[in-house]
Short mmCIF file of C-alpha atoms and ligand atoms in Angstrom, two decimals:
data_model
loop_
_atom_site.label_atom_id
_atom_site.label_comp_id
_atom_site.label_asym_id
_atom_site.label_seq_id
_atom_site.Cartn_x
_atom_site.Cartn_y
_atom_site.Cartn_z
CA MET A 1150 264.74 63.11 135.23
CA SER A 1151 264.60 66.67 134.09
CA VAL A 1152 262.10 69.34 133.18
CA LEU A 1153 262.29 70.02 129.45
CA PRO A 1154 261.69 73.40 127.78
CA ILE A 1155 258.24 73.56 126.15
CA LEU A 1156 258.03 75.00 122.64
CA LYS A 1157 255.60 77.87 122.25
CA TRP A 1158 253.29 78.45 119.30
CA PRO A 1159 254.01 79.47 116.50
CA ASP A 1160 257.21 77.39 116.63
CA PRO A 1161 257.17 75.61 113.23
CA ARG A 1162 257.81 72.23 114.87
CA LEU A 1163 254.31 72.41 116.34
CA ALA A 1164 252.95 72.25 112.77
CA GLU A 1165 254.88 69.13 111.74
CA THR A 1166 253.71 65.54 111.51
CA CYS A 1167 255.64 63.22 113.82
CA VAL A 1168 257.08 59.83 112.87
CA PRO A 1169 256.23 56.56 114.65
CA VAL A 1170 258.43 55.40 117.52
CA PRO A 1171 260.26 52.36 116.05
CA GLU A 1172 260.79 50.61 119.39
CA VAL A 1173 260.73 51.30 123.11
CA THR A 1174 264.36 51.99 124.01
CA PRO A 1175 265.94 53.35 127.22
CA GLU A 1176 265.99 56.73 125.46
CA ILE A 1177 262.21 56.58 124.98
CA GLU A 1178 261.79 55.55 128.63
CA ARG A 1179 263.86 58.55 129.71
CA LEU A 1180 261.94 60.85 127.36
CA ALA A 1181 258.63 59.65 128.86
CA ALA A 1182 259.88 60.21 132.42
CA ASP A 1183 261.13 63.68 131.50
CA MET A 1184 257.85 64.51 129.76
CA LEU A 1185 255.85 63.50 132.84
CA GLU A 1186 258.08 65.60 135.07
CA THR A 1187 257.66 68.49 132.62
CA LEU A 1188 253.88 67.97 132.64
CA TYR A 1189 253.66 68.17 136.44
CA ASP A 1190 256.02 71.12 136.57
CA ALA A 1191 254.12 73.14 133.94
CA PRO A 1192 251.53 72.28 135.39
CA GLY A 1193 249.36 70.56 132.78
CA ARG A 1194 247.32 67.46 132.04
CA GLY A 1195 248.76 66.38 128.70
CA LEU A 1196 252.03 66.85 126.83
CA ALA A 1197 253.06 65.59 123.40
CA ALA A 1198 256.65 64.95 122.29
CA PRO A 1199 256.72 67.65 119.58
CA GLN A 1200 256.02 70.20 122.35
CA VAL A 1201 259.47 69.39 123.71
CA GLY A 1202 261.00 69.27 120.24
CA VAL A 1203 260.97 65.48 119.78
CA MET A 1204 259.22 64.71 116.51
CA GLN A 1205 258.00 61.22 117.42
CA ARG A 1206 254.54 59.84 118.11
CA ILE A 1207 254.40 59.78 121.89
CA PHE A 1208 252.44 61.71 124.47
CA VAL A 1209 251.90 61.63 128.22
CA MET A 1210 248.67 62.39 130.01
CA ASP A 1211 247.40 62.55 133.56
CA VAL A 1212 243.98 64.18 133.52
CA GLY A 1213 243.09 63.78 137.20
CA TRP A 1214 246.30 64.49 139.12
CA LYS A 1215 245.31 68.04 140.05
CA GLU A 1216 242.23 66.59 141.80
CA GLY A 1217 244.30 63.96 143.62
CA LYS A 1218 243.40 61.20 141.12
CA SER A 1219 246.75 60.69 139.49
CA ASP A 1220 246.76 58.10 136.68
CA PRO A 1221 249.65 58.85 134.35
CA ILE A 1222 249.69 57.15 130.98
CA VAL A 1223 252.43 57.10 128.34
CA CYS A 1224 250.99 56.60 124.86
CA ILE A 1225 253.38 55.43 122.17
CA ASN A 1226 252.16 55.36 118.56
CA PRO A 1227 248.57 56.08 119.66
CA MET A 1228 245.70 55.80 117.19
CA LEU A 1229 241.99 56.48 117.43
CA GLN A 1230 240.04 53.29 116.87
CA GLU A 1231 236.55 54.67 117.12
CA VAL A 1232 234.89 57.97 117.89
CA SER A 1233 231.30 58.78 118.76
CA GLU A 1234 229.00 60.65 116.42
CA GLU A 1235 227.95 62.71 119.39
CA ARG A 1236 230.11 65.76 119.80
CA ALA A 1237 231.02 67.81 122.85
CA THR A 1238 232.65 71.16 123.45
CA GLN A 1239 235.39 71.52 126.06
CA THR A 1240 237.52 74.46 127.08
CA GLU A 1241 241.03 73.43 126.09
CA GLY A 1242 244.28 74.98 127.17
CA CYS A 1243 247.65 74.08 125.72
CA LEU A 1244 251.07 74.33 127.34
CA SER A 1245 252.40 75.60 124.00
CA ILE A 1246 249.78 78.38 123.90
CA PRO A 1247 249.96 79.68 127.47
CA GLY A 1248 247.36 82.13 128.67
CA VAL A 1249 244.75 81.39 126.00
CA SER A 1250 242.10 78.70 126.10
CA ALA A 1251 239.73 77.80 123.28
CA GLU A 1252 236.31 76.18 123.04
CA VAL A 1253 236.89 73.14 120.84
CA THR A 1254 234.18 70.78 119.59
CA ARG A 1255 235.16 67.14 119.05
CA PRO A 1256 233.66 63.66 119.27
CA ALA A 1257 232.38 63.22 122.84
CA ARG A 1258 233.89 59.72 123.22
CA ALA A 1259 236.99 58.20 121.70
CA GLN A 1260 238.53 54.75 121.82
CA MET A 1261 242.29 54.81 121.49
CA VAL A 1262 244.87 52.08 121.00
CA TRP A 1263 248.53 52.58 121.87
CA THR A 1264 251.76 50.90 122.94
CA GLY A 1265 252.87 51.31 126.54
CA LEU A 1266 256.40 51.65 127.91
CA ASN A 1267 256.39 47.89 128.61
CA GLY A 1268 255.77 47.24 124.91
CA GLY A 1269 252.20 46.07 125.62
CA ARG A 1270 249.19 47.11 123.57
CA TYR A 1271 246.49 49.10 125.33
CA VAL A 1272 242.93 49.89 124.30
CA GLN A 1273 240.82 52.30 126.30
CA SER A 1274 237.67 54.34 125.83
CA PHE A 1275 237.68 57.93 127.00
CA GLU A 1276 234.84 60.35 127.63
CA GLY A 1277 234.38 63.85 128.99
CA PHE A 1278 237.50 65.93 129.46
CA ALA A 1279 239.75 62.88 128.98
CA ALA A 1280 238.28 62.31 125.50
CA ALA A 1281 239.10 65.89 124.55
CA CYS A 1282 242.57 65.52 126.06
CA VAL A 1283 243.55 62.41 124.08
CA GLN A 1284 242.29 63.98 120.85
CA HIS A 1285 244.15 67.21 121.66
CA GLU A 1286 247.41 65.30 122.22
CA LEU A 1287 246.89 63.17 119.09
CA ASP A 1288 246.43 66.42 117.16
CA HIS A 1289 249.88 67.56 118.28
CA LEU A 1290 251.40 64.44 116.68
CA ASP A 1291 249.89 65.57 113.38
CA GLY A 1292 250.92 69.20 113.69
CA VAL A 1293 247.46 70.44 114.70
CA VAL A 1294 246.79 72.86 117.58
CA THR A 1295 243.56 74.20 119.10
CA PHE A 1296 243.67 77.32 116.87
CA ASP A 1297 243.28 75.03 113.84
CA HIS A 1298 239.84 73.91 115.06
CA LEU A 1299 238.38 77.41 115.22
CA ASP A 1300 236.49 79.46 112.67
CA ALA A 1301 238.52 82.28 111.11
CA GLU A 1302 237.02 85.02 113.26
CA THR A 1303 237.48 83.25 116.60
CA ARG A 1304 240.96 82.17 115.57
CA ALA A 1305 241.95 85.77 114.76
CA ILE A 1306 240.56 87.03 118.07
CA LEU A 1307 242.41 84.40 120.13
CA ILE A 1308 245.68 84.81 118.25
CA GLY A 1309 245.39 88.55 118.83
CA LYS A 1310 244.86 87.91 122.53
CA TYR A 1311 247.80 85.48 122.63
CA GLU A 1312 250.16 87.88 120.89
CA SER A 1313 249.19 90.88 123.00
CA GLN A 1314 250.04 89.17 126.33
NI1 LIG B 384 248.49 71.20 123.59
#
């Protein structure tokens, strides 16, 4: 396994839409292992393939590991099945936008379906920070970052802060 370099915004690859993973191959297994190692090294809670320059629909997530509740998941070709009407605002960081976090409002709960490394199909409902995290990582697969959720004024302020670091 190896720690992969993480692309930083505004790398144009972070604005691209990723293609589906055609099948789970040993290369995909290695990519997932490397992405998890990269996630823990960063350290972060979620990492999507385009952030390491792989333009395929896969992300890794482990929301609780920093609190000793490690539960890593590898999500291949993930899709939202259902989201709540209720919305919630979370403070979201991004490993591709280091040093700047943004208040992002999204559906409070989300049900996601995905393929696991074993080829099995998974369905799970997420709430709280985990709901924001899965939606944040799904965004990356469609070329969307936290800045894209903000109003023009807030976006300009945060980009200014990011660029002046
Ligand atoms: Ni991110």
